[in-house]
mmCIF file of C-alpha atoms and ligand atoms in Angstrom:
data_model
loop_
_atom_site.group_PDB
_atom_site.id
_atom_site.type_symbol
_atom_site.label_atom_id
_atom_site.label_comp_id
_atom_site.label_asym_id
_atom_site.label_seq_id
_atom_site.Cartn_x
_atom_site.Cartn_y
_atom_site.Cartn_z
ATOM 1 C CA MET A 1 -48.345 -10.314 28.773
ATOM 2 C CA ALA A 2 -51.102 -10.099 26.095
ATOM 3 C CA ASP A 3 -54.487 -7.969 27.610
ATOM 4 C CA LEU A 4 -57.125 -11.087 27.230
ATOM 5 C CA SER A 5 -60.040 -8.878 29.431
ATOM 6 C CA VAL A 6 -62.780 -8.489 27.421
ATOM 7 C CA THR A 7 -66.296 -6.669 27.543
ATOM 8 C CA TYR A 8 -68.884 -9.367 27.238
ATOM 9 C CA MET A 9 -72.730 -7.956 27.518
ATOM 10 C CA GLY A 10 -71.166 -4.530 29.418
ATOM 11 C CA LEU A 11 -69.701 -6.484 31.857
ATOM 12 C CA LYS A 12 -65.851 -6.486 32.809
ATOM 13 C CA LEU A 13 -64.469 -9.993 31.986
ATOM 14 C CA ARG A 14 -60.189 -10.540 32.622
ATOM 15 C CA ASN A 15 -60.048 -12.905 29.751
ATOM 16 C CA PRO A 16 -62.705 -14.461 27.483
ATOM 17 C CA LEU A 17 -63.445 -18.310 28.806
ATOM 18 C CA ILE A 18 -66.601 -19.015 30.864
ATOM 19 C CA VAL A 19 -67.412 -21.579 32.246
ATOM 20 C CA GLY A 20 -71.005 -23.353 30.365
ATOM 21 C CA SER A 21 -74.157 -23.755 32.706
ATOM 22 C CA SER A 22 -73.849 -27.142 34.225
ATOM 23 C CA SER A 23 -72.684 -29.224 37.438
ATOM 24 C CA LEU A 24 -70.202 -27.715 37.275
ATOM 25 C CA THR A 25 -71.172 -24.740 37.927
ATOM 26 C CA GLY A 26 -73.742 -26.143 40.926
ATOM 27 C CA ASN A 27 -72.280 -24.861 43.438
ATOM 28 C CA LEU A 28 -70.225 -23.037 45.473
ATOM 29 C CA ALA A 29 -67.335 -24.675 46.163
ATOM 30 C CA LYS A 30 -66.982 -25.851 42.159
ATOM 31 C CA LEU A 31 -67.870 -21.689 41.704
ATOM 32 C CA LYS A 32 -64.609 -21.514 43.866
ATOM 33 C CA ARG A 33 -62.038 -24.014 41.935
ATOM 34 C CA CYS A 34 -63.178 -22.227 38.549
ATOM 35 C CA GLU A 35 -62.624 -18.379 39.419
ATOM 36 C CA GLU A 36 -59.225 -20.483 41.044
ATOM 37 C CA ALA A 37 -59.054 -22.142 37.277
ATOM 38 C CA GLY A 38 -58.851 -18.329 35.548
ATOM 39 C CA ALA A 39 -62.262 -18.400 34.620
ATOM 40 C CA GLY A 40 -63.061 -14.678 33.884
ATOM 41 C CA ALA A 41 -66.914 -15.770 33.997
ATOM 42 C CA VAL A 42 -69.680 -18.367 34.726
ATOM 43 C CA VAL A 43 -72.659 -19.362 34.014
ATOM 44 C CA LEU A 44 -74.425 -21.318 36.885
ATOM 45 C CA LYS A 45 -76.637 -24.132 36.594
ATOM 46 C CA SER A 46 -79.894 -23.080 34.989
ATOM 47 C CA LEU A 47 -83.281 -23.467 36.981
ATOM 48 C CA PHE A 48 -85.482 -25.544 34.715
ATOM 49 C CA GLU A 49 -89.078 -24.476 34.146
ATOM 50 C CA GLU A 50 -90.193 -28.352 33.666
ATOM 51 C CA GLN A 51 -87.952 -29.502 37.140
ATOM 52 C CA ILE A 52 -90.278 -26.404 39.325
ATOM 53 C CA GLU A 53 -93.290 -27.783 37.489
ATOM 54 C CA ALA A 54 -92.962 -31.191 37.350
ATOM 55 C CA GLN A 55 -92.025 -30.259 41.885
ATOM 56 C CA THR A 56 -95.719 -28.869 41.585
ATOM 57 C CA ALA A 57 -97.961 -31.352 39.881
ATOM 58 C CA GLN A 58 -96.267 -34.261 41.671
ATOM 59 C CA LEU A 59 -97.774 -32.779 44.859
ATOM 60 C CA GLU A 60 -100.811 -31.344 43.013
ATOM 61 C CA ARG A 61 -101.485 -34.981 41.970
ATOM 62 C CA ASP A 62 -100.670 -36.851 45.318
ATOM 63 C CA GLY A 63 -104.326 -35.189 45.835
ATOM 64 C CA GLU A 64 -104.236 -33.250 49.254
ATOM 65 C CA TYR A 65 -104.285 -29.803 47.351
ATOM 66 C CA ALA A 66 -107.364 -30.422 45.376
ATOM 67 C CA HIS A 67 -108.969 -27.378 45.556
ATOM 68 C CA PRO A 68 -107.309 -24.949 42.746
ATOM 69 C CA GLU A 69 -106.856 -22.296 44.983
ATOM 70 C CA ALA A 70 -104.909 -24.826 47.139
ATOM 71 C CA ALA A 71 -103.470 -25.875 43.859
ATOM 72 C CA ASP A 72 -102.723 -21.941 43.070
ATOM 73 C CA TYR A 73 -100.840 -21.597 46.325
ATOM 74 C CA LEU A 74 -98.765 -24.373 46.677
ATOM 75 C CA ARG A 75 -97.281 -23.736 42.300
ATOM 76 C CA GLN A 76 -96.213 -20.513 44.188
ATOM 77 C CA ILE A 77 -95.057 -22.533 47.258
ATOM 78 C CA GLY A 78 -93.074 -25.143 44.901
ATOM 79 C CA LEU A 79 -91.218 -22.297 42.495
ATOM 80 C CA ARG A 80 -89.938 -20.414 46.421
ATOM 81 C CA LEU A 81 -88.463 -23.762 47.034
ATOM 82 C CA ASN A 82 -86.522 -23.749 44.407
ATOM 83 C CA GLN A 83 -86.136 -20.827 43.911
ATOM 84 C CA ASP A 84 -84.929 -19.949 47.482
ATOM 85 C CA GLN A 85 -81.947 -22.416 46.481
ATOM 86 C CA TYR A 86 -80.929 -20.798 43.630
ATOM 87 C CA LEU A 87 -81.052 -17.261 44.831
ATOM 88 C CA ASN A 88 -79.249 -18.806 47.637
ATOM 89 C CA LEU A 89 -76.507 -19.616 45.100
ATOM 90 C CA VAL A 90 -75.987 -16.714 43.192
ATOM 91 C CA SER A 91 -76.219 -14.067 46.279
ATOM 92 C CA GLU A 92 -72.888 -16.898 48.634
ATOM 93 C CA ALA A 93 -71.693 -16.447 44.159
ATOM 94 C CA LYS A 94 -71.844 -12.986 44.181
ATOM 95 C CA ALA A 95 -70.101 -12.707 47.805
ATOM 96 C CA SER A 96 -67.335 -14.985 47.160
ATOM 97 C CA LEU A 97 -66.285 -14.512 43.636
ATOM 98 C CA GLY A 98 -64.379 -11.743 41.791
ATOM 99 C CA ILE A 99 -65.744 -12.316 38.654
ATOM 100 C CA PRO A 100 -69.031 -12.040 36.745
ATOM 101 C CA VAL A 101 -71.951 -14.659 38.026
ATOM 102 C CA ILE A 102 -74.227 -15.167 35.737
ATOM 103 C CA ALA A 103 -77.753 -17.417 36.334
ATOM 104 C CA SER A 104 -79.095 -19.234 34.348
ATOM 105 C CA LEU A 105 -83.010 -20.094 33.240
ATOM 106 C CA ASN A 106 -84.178 -22.658 31.172
ATOM 107 C CA GLY A 107 -87.853 -22.308 29.800
ATOM 108 C CA VAL A 108 -89.974 -23.012 27.098
ATOM 109 C CA THR A 109 -93.624 -21.022 27.481
ATOM 110 C CA PRO A 110 -94.403 -16.918 28.051
ATOM 111 C CA GLY A 111 -95.669 -17.712 31.971
ATOM 112 C CA GLY A 112 -95.053 -16.850 35.443
ATOM 113 C CA TRP A 113 -91.813 -18.402 35.957
ATOM 114 C CA THR A 114 -90.338 -15.565 33.922
ATOM 115 C CA GLY A 115 -90.990 -13.625 37.227
ATOM 116 C CA TYR A 116 -88.445 -15.329 38.263
ATOM 117 C CA ALA A 117 -86.222 -13.369 37.216
ATOM 118 C CA THR A 118 -86.097 -10.024 39.406
ATOM 119 C CA LYS A 119 -85.531 -11.915 42.097
ATOM 120 C CA LEU A 120 -82.492 -13.209 40.088
ATOM 121 C CA ALA A 121 -81.390 -9.338 39.994
ATOM 122 C CA LYS A 122 -81.998 -8.655 43.418
ATOM 123 C CA ALA A 123 -79.360 -11.866 44.143
ATOM 124 C CA GLY A 124 -76.921 -10.233 42.990
ATOM 125 C CA ALA A 125 -76.645 -11.989 39.561
ATOM 126 C CA ASP A 126 -74.945 -9.893 36.900
ATOM 127 C CA ALA A 127 -76.668 -11.137 33.930
ATOM 128 C CA ILE A 128 -79.144 -13.633 32.752
ATOM 129 C CA GLU A 129 -78.626 -16.458 30.266
ATOM 130 C CA LEU A 130 -81.338 -17.840 29.331
ATOM 131 C CA ASN A 131 -81.570 -21.416 27.636
ATOM 132 C CA ILE A 132 -84.178 -22.102 24.982
ATOM 133 C CA ALA A 133 -84.902 -25.247 23.665
ATOM 134 C CA LEU A 134 -88.186 -26.067 22.010
ATOM 135 C CA LEU A 135 -88.430 -28.922 19.818
ATOM 136 C CA ALA A 136 -91.235 -28.678 17.348
ATOM 137 C CA SER A 137 -92.809 -31.736 18.175
ATOM 138 C CA ASN A 138 -96.215 -31.650 16.435
ATOM 139 C CA PHE A 139 -97.839 -30.956 13.539
ATOM 140 C CA GLU A 140 -99.669 -28.228 14.759
ATOM 141 C CA HIS A 141 -97.147 -25.961 15.373
ATOM 142 C CA ASN A 142 -95.415 -23.455 12.196
ATOM 143 C CA ALA A 143 -92.264 -22.414 12.548
ATOM 144 C CA ALA A 144 -93.559 -18.146 13.440
ATOM 145 C CA ASP A 145 -95.742 -20.235 16.512
ATOM 146 C CA ILE A 146 -92.712 -21.199 17.274
ATOM 147 C CA GLU A 147 -90.077 -18.676 17.058
ATOM 148 C CA GLY A 148 -92.591 -16.442 18.459
ATOM 149 C CA THR A 149 -92.686 -18.148 21.312
ATOM 150 C CA TYR A 150 -89.055 -17.960 21.726
ATOM 151 C CA LEU A 151 -89.743 -13.822 21.405
ATOM 152 C CA LYS A 152 -92.348 -13.581 24.207
ATOM 153 C CA ILE A 153 -90.188 -15.295 26.889
ATOM 154 C CA VAL A 154 -86.953 -12.812 26.165
ATOM 155 C CA GLN A 155 -89.667 -10.155 25.859
ATOM 156 C CA SER A 156 -91.266 -10.515 29.275
ATOM 157 C CA ILE A 157 -87.602 -11.614 31.384
ATOM 158 C CA CYS A 158 -86.241 -8.525 29.829
ATOM 159 C CA GLN A 159 -89.105 -6.075 30.937
ATOM 160 C CA GLN A 160 -89.031 -7.596 33.929
ATOM 161 C CA VAL A 161 -85.272 -6.900 34.901
ATOM 162 C CA LYS A 162 -82.749 -4.164 33.703
ATOM 163 C CA LEU A 163 -79.558 -7.073 33.764
ATOM 164 C CA PRO A 164 -78.622 -7.732 30.656
ATOM 165 C CA VAL A 165 -80.113 -11.209 29.261
ATOM 166 C CA ALA A 166 -77.861 -13.468 27.159
ATOM 167 C CA VAL A 167 -80.103 -16.095 25.198
ATOM 168 C CA LYS A 168 -78.481 -19.533 24.375
ATOM 169 C CA LEU A 169 -80.293 -20.951 21.109
ATOM 170 C CA GLY A 170 -79.351 -24.936 19.043
ATOM 171 C CA PRO A 171 -78.525 -24.452 15.824
ATOM 172 C CA TYR A 172 -81.869 -25.882 13.964
ATOM 173 C CA PHE A 173 -83.781 -22.609 12.304
ATOM 174 C CA THR A 174 -84.669 -21.755 8.781
ATOM 175 C CA SER A 175 -83.093 -18.855 9.075
ATOM 176 C CA LEU A 176 -81.117 -17.809 11.817
ATOM 177 C CA PRO A 177 -79.630 -15.342 11.220
ATOM 178 C CA GLN A 178 -83.545 -13.608 11.265
ATOM 179 C CA THR A 179 -84.360 -15.383 13.923
ATOM 180 C CA ALA A 180 -81.033 -14.136 15.864
ATOM 181 C CA LEU A 181 -81.564 -10.315 14.772
ATOM 182 C CA ALA A 182 -85.227 -10.829 16.234
ATOM 183 C CA LEU A 183 -84.318 -11.839 19.600
ATOM 184 C CA ARG A 184 -81.552 -8.776 19.129
ATOM 185 C CA ARG A 185 -84.995 -6.338 19.120
ATOM 186 C CA ALA A 186 -86.632 -8.458 22.558
ATOM 187 C CA GLY A 187 -84.104 -7.179 24.151
ATOM 188 C CA ALA A 188 -80.984 -9.430 24.704
ATOM 189 C CA SER A 189 -77.364 -8.107 25.049
ATOM 190 C CA ALA A 190 -75.803 -11.775 23.195
ATOM 191 C CA LEU A 191 -76.982 -15.042 21.624
ATOM 192 C CA VAL A 192 -75.062 -18.272 22.899
ATOM 193 C CA LEU A 193 -73.916 -19.974 19.689
ATOM 194 C CA PHE A 194 -74.752 -22.516 20.495
ATOM 195 C CA ASN A 195 -76.457 -25.409 22.737
ATOM 196 C CA ARG A 196 -76.237 -28.479 22.160
ATOM 197 C CA PHE A 197 -79.199 -30.416 23.464
ATOM 198 C CA TYR A 198 -79.709 -33.823 25.276
ATOM 199 C CA GLN A 199 -80.065 -37.134 22.748
ATOM 200 C CA LEU A 200 -82.167 -39.724 22.430
ATOM 201 C CA ASP A 201 -81.503 -43.186 21.746
ATOM 202 C CA PHE A 202 -82.455 -46.902 22.419
ATOM 203 C CA ASP A 203 -81.848 -49.877 23.928
ATOM 204 C CA ILE A 204 -82.242 -52.237 21.902
ATOM 205 C CA GLU A 205 -82.057 -55.779 24.046
ATOM 206 C CA ARG A 206 -84.419 -53.457 27.269
ATOM 207 C CA LEU A 207 -86.671 -52.032 24.838
ATOM 208 C CA ALA A 208 -86.093 -48.863 26.451
ATOM 209 C CA LEU A 209 -84.845 -45.096 26.754
ATOM 210 C CA THR A 210 -80.826 -43.632 26.907
ATOM 211 C CA PRO A 211 -79.603 -40.809 27.145
ATOM 212 C CA GLY A 212 -77.259 -40.825 24.066
ATOM 213 C CA TYR A 213 -73.646 -39.440 24.657
ATOM 214 C CA HIS A 214 -73.724 -35.931 26.821
ATOM 215 C CA LEU A 215 -70.314 -34.660 26.118
ATOM 216 C CA SER A 216 -69.343 -32.829 23.037
ATOM 217 C CA SER A 217 -66.173 -33.438 20.766
ATOM 218 C CA PRO A 218 -63.736 -31.185 19.303
ATOM 219 C CA ASP A 219 -65.141 -32.232 15.849
ATOM 220 C CA GLU A 220 -68.496 -30.316 16.803
ATOM 221 C CA ILE A 221 -67.102 -26.764 16.945
ATOM 222 C CA HIS A 222 -67.682 -26.167 13.176
ATOM 223 C CA GLN A 223 -71.634 -25.564 13.524
ATOM 224 C CA SER A 224 -70.865 -22.462 15.833
ATOM 225 C CA LEU A 225 -68.040 -21.364 14.352
ATOM 226 C CA ARG A 226 -69.665 -20.725 11.284
ATOM 227 C CA TRP A 227 -72.489 -18.895 12.351
ATOM 228 C CA ILE A 228 -70.543 -17.292 14.810
ATOM 229 C CA ALA A 229 -68.343 -15.782 11.602
ATOM 230 C CA LEU A 230 -72.095 -15.023 9.704
ATOM 231 C CA LEU A 231 -73.389 -13.799 12.220
ATOM 232 C CA SER A 232 -70.715 -11.078 14.455
ATOM 233 C CA ALA A 233 -70.199 -8.274 12.431
ATOM 234 C CA ASP A 234 -73.534 -7.482 11.677
ATOM 235 C CA LEU A 235 -76.200 -8.527 14.197
ATOM 236 C CA GLY A 236 -75.579 -5.639 16.622
ATOM 237 C CA CYS A 237 -74.878 -7.558 19.574
ATOM 238 C CA ASP A 238 -72.676 -10.049 21.715
ATOM 239 C CA LEU A 239 -72.218 -13.643 20.361
ATOM 240 C CA CYS A 240 -70.838 -15.880 23.117
ATOM 241 C CA ALA A 241 -69.219 -18.886 21.514
ATOM 242 C CA SER A 242 -70.668 -22.591 22.761
ATOM 243 C CA THR A 243 -70.488 -25.958 21.861
ATOM 244 C CA GLY A 244 -67.307 -27.706 20.500
ATOM 245 C CA VAL A 245 -64.055 -26.077 22.200
ATOM 246 C CA HIS A 246 -61.978 -28.347 23.587
ATOM 247 C CA ASP A 247 -58.751 -26.030 23.723
ATOM 248 C CA GLY A 248 -56.602 -23.059 23.154
ATOM 249 C CA ALA A 249 -57.000 -23.439 19.138
ATOM 250 C CA GLY A 250 -60.193 -23.857 19.737
ATOM 251 C CA VAL A 251 -60.884 -20.647 22.129
ATOM 252 C CA VAL A 252 -58.326 -18.781 19.023
ATOM 253 C CA LYS A 253 -61.125 -19.723 16.253
ATOM 254 C CA MET A 254 -63.842 -18.794 17.952
ATOM 255 C CA LEU A 255 -62.619 -14.871 18.803
ATOM 256 C CA LEU A 256 -61.044 -14.558 15.148
ATOM 257 C CA ALA A 257 -64.749 -15.556 13.893
ATOM 258 C CA GLY A 258 -66.606 -12.370 15.676
ATOM 259 C CA ALA A 259 -67.088 -13.951 19.436
ATOM 260 C CA LYS A 260 -66.549 -11.890 22.505
ATOM 261 C CA THR A 261 -66.711 -14.889 24.836
ATOM 262 C CA VAL A 262 -65.848 -18.518 24.753
ATOM 263 C CA GLN A 263 -68.020 -21.042 26.683
ATOM 264 C CA LEU A 264 -66.875 -24.602 27.728
ATOM 265 C CA CYS A 265 -67.723 -27.588 29.576
ATOM 266 C CA SER A 266 -66.753 -31.195 27.904
ATOM 267 C CA ALA A 267 -63.301 -29.700 27.721
ATOM 268 C CA LEU A 268 -63.478 -29.254 31.456
ATOM 269 C CA PHE A 269 -65.373 -32.724 32.542
ATOM 270 C CA LEU A 270 -63.064 -34.219 29.663
ATOM 271 C CA LYS A 271 -60.047 -33.074 31.346
ATOM 272 C CA GLY A 272 -60.053 -31.317 34.556
ATOM 273 C CA ILE A 273 -60.878 -27.367 35.428
ATOM 274 C CA GLY A 274 -56.727 -27.183 34.982
ATOM 275 C CA ARG A 275 -58.258 -27.132 31.120
ATOM 276 C CA LEU A 276 -59.229 -23.458 31.578
ATOM 277 C CA GLN A 277 -55.112 -22.438 32.099
ATOM 278 C CA GLU A 278 -53.874 -24.232 29.389
ATOM 279 C CA CYS A 279 -56.200 -22.805 26.693
ATOM 280 C CA LEU A 280 -55.187 -19.243 28.198
ATOM 281 C CA LYS A 281 -51.896 -20.196 28.730
ATOM 282 C CA ASP A 282 -51.937 -20.753 24.624
ATOM 283 C CA LEU A 283 -54.304 -18.214 23.443
ATOM 284 C CA GLU A 284 -52.062 -15.805 24.956
ATOM 285 C CA ALA A 285 -48.937 -17.475 23.492
ATOM 286 C CA TRP A 286 -50.806 -17.407 19.732
ATOM 287 C CA MET A 287 -51.449 -13.345 20.148
ATOM 288 C CA GLN A 288 -47.689 -13.528 20.951
ATOM 289 C CA ARG A 289 -46.441 -15.194 17.750
ATOM 290 C CA HIS A 290 -49.108 -12.813 15.775
ATOM 291 C CA GLY A 291 -48.404 -9.984 17.006
ATOM 292 C CA PHE A 292 -51.445 -8.876 18.835
ATOM 293 C CA ALA A 293 -52.177 -6.957 22.128
ATOM 294 C CA ALA A 294 -54.868 -7.308 22.958
ATOM 295 C CA ILE A 295 -58.332 -9.067 21.917
ATOM 296 C CA GLU A 296 -59.518 -6.784 20.302
ATOM 297 C CA ASP A 297 -56.750 -7.443 18.269
ATOM 298 C CA PHE A 298 -57.727 -9.810 15.905
ATOM 299 C CA ARG A 299 -61.144 -10.982 17.634
ATOM 300 C CA GLY A 300 -64.029 -10.698 13.928
ATOM 301 C CA LYS A 301 -60.587 -10.825 11.886
ATOM 302 C CA MET A 302 -61.781 -13.871 10.285
ATOM 303 C CA SER A 303 -65.760 -13.217 10.147
ATOM 304 C CA GLN A 304 -67.197 -13.315 7.106
ATOM 305 C CA GLU A 305 -66.925 -9.957 7.030
ATOM 306 C CA ALA A 306 -63.473 -9.160 6.921
ATOM 307 C CA SER A 307 -63.005 -12.447 4.397
ATOM 308 C CA ALA A 308 -62.012 -11.859 0.921
ATOM 309 C CA ASP A 309 -63.783 -14.747 0.258
ATOM 310 C CA PRO A 310 -67.642 -13.783 1.950
ATOM 311 C CA GLN A 311 -69.047 -16.938 -0.295
ATOM 312 C CA LEU A 312 -67.026 -20.237 0.974
ATOM 313 C CA TYR A 313 -68.902 -19.059 4.589
ATOM 314 C CA GLU A 314 -72.548 -19.625 2.938
ATOM 315 C CA ARG A 315 -71.923 -22.839 0.912
ATOM 316 C CA LEU A 316 -72.848 -25.902 3.239
ATOM 317 C CA GLN A 317 -71.846 -28.398 0.080
ATOM 318 C CA TYR A 318 -68.410 -27.238 -1.300
ATOM 319 C CA ILE A 319 -68.278 -28.281 -4.809
ATOM 320 C CA LYS A 320 -63.985 -28.654 -4.280
ATOM 321 C CA VAL A 321 -63.937 -29.821 -0.753
ATOM 322 C CA TYR A 322 -66.390 -33.077 -1.733
ATOM 323 C CA VAL A 323 -64.429 -33.318 -5.256
ATOM 324 C CA GLY A 324 -61.213 -33.469 -3.609
ATOM 325 C CA LEU A 325 -62.773 -35.986 -1.233
ATOM 326 C CA GLU A 326 -63.791 -38.333 -3.995
HETATM 327 C C1 FMN B 1 -73.602 -32.600 32.440
HETATM 328 C C2 FMN B 1 -74.018 -31.218 31.806
HETATM 329 C C3 FMN B 1 -74.878 -30.769 32.244
HETATM 330 C C4 FMN B 1 -75.181 -29.340 31.152
HETATM 331 N N1 FMN B 1 -76.375 -28.770 32.325
HETATM 332 C C5 FMN B 1 -76.677 -27.367 31.874
HETATM 333 C C6 FMN B 1 -77.780 -26.537 31.697
HETATM 334 O O1 FMN B 1 -78.583 -27.084 33.054
HETATM 335 N N2 FMN B 1 -78.304 -25.324 30.784
HETATM 336 C C7 FMN B 1 -77.853 -25.332 30.032
HETATM 337 O O2 FMN B 1 -78.350 -23.985 29.676
HETATM 338 N N3 FMN B 1 -76.654 -26.101 29.783
HETATM 339 C C8 FMN B 1 -76.552 -27.097 30.270
HETATM 340 N N4 FMN B 1 -75.698 -27.808 29.532
HETATM 341 C C9 FMN B 1 -74.794 -27.507 28.407
HETATM 342 C C10 FMN B 1 -73.623 -26.824 28.335
HETATM 343 O O3 FMN B 1 -73.634 -25.289 29.355
HETATM 344 C C11 FMN B 1 -73.200 -26.430 27.054
HETATM 345 O O4 FMN B 1 -74.034 -25.417 26.444
HETATM 346 C C12 FMN B 1 -73.035 -27.499 25.617
HETATM 347 O O5 FMN B 1 -72.255 -28.762 26.722
HETATM 348 C C13 FMN B 1 -71.841 -26.965 24.810
HETATM 349 O O6 FMN B 1 -70.808 -27.262 25.120
HETATM 350 P P1 FMN B 1 -69.646 -27.902 25.257
HETATM 351 O O7 FMN B 1 -69.154 -28.766 23.682
HETATM 352 O O8 FMN B 1 -67.911 -26.847 25.387
HETATM 353 O O9 FMN B 1 -69.619 -28.893 26.181
HETATM 354 C C14 FMN B 1 -74.649 -28.800 30.155
HETATM 355 C C15 FMN B 1 -73.713 -29.651 30.063
HETATM 356 C C16 FMN B 1 -73.757 -30.948 30.586
HETATM 357 C C17 FMN B 1 -72.318 -32.106 29.276
#
């Protein structure tokens, strides 16, 4: 039997499959199902900075607490209310599960909310995954400002806790390698590549905003695959693959690219939590076919660094393919 165990951010996982942050990991019963289905670790659903702020702002708008000090107090209460539910989930999960429990925070400013991290640590989280998604949607902020905010958030969290912190990013950076390195230097123990953003759509009959389709397809694996293959050898921190992994072949690809772990989310919504077991079986069967006894025997074998043809990883428009398609 192959040894599927891995080390991710210093945590020991029985296998590299992690259930990604979502409603699949939103309560204790679902978390237990993830563990029973074979997950190596779970990332809890995110606690959103905006969610907390919106709740507090709504109460402030109600006018009861117009005095600034009262508003300040209210803000703290607002923070506590959400926090308590989330902290309970963390501590219940830790008490009930044998696999690592990674808490998830989603924020866009380096503000007071970063203080949550210490409470998550006290509640027993094994690590924190920080989902930061800033949209460059105005004319004032340049790339350095925006990337500076990412770094400040990561620094602020990492200064407050000793827990390993993973940063989950989207793919839209002019120089992802530089940003990734800066995040590592700011304290990130791992990067999760990539987040898949909420998509905006229009209903043209009702002239209303609607959400785009929220699940990925297996075709979406390629962007994460390329960047993990490009960064895994030299970045100096762990990489976790996310987006578009729907089957055992996808898992194998990400590990070959150099990922330490692989997250699944859409595939589990579409095929059920049992998909985890199928992926594990396929991974093990592939390792046996290729004579690999452990994940480290092949992890990174197809990273850019290990490649005889490194420029193929970098060409965004590869002439042979395009010519071949015409
Ligand atoms: C219904 C749903 C809810 C999600 N909620 C969160 C969340 O709270 N925090 C987060 O970091 N990612 C969230 N995600 C993103 C997933 O964790 C994952 O990064 C994304 O779906 C890409 O992976 P996939 O292709 O395996 O689905 C959510 C995704 C879905 C489909």
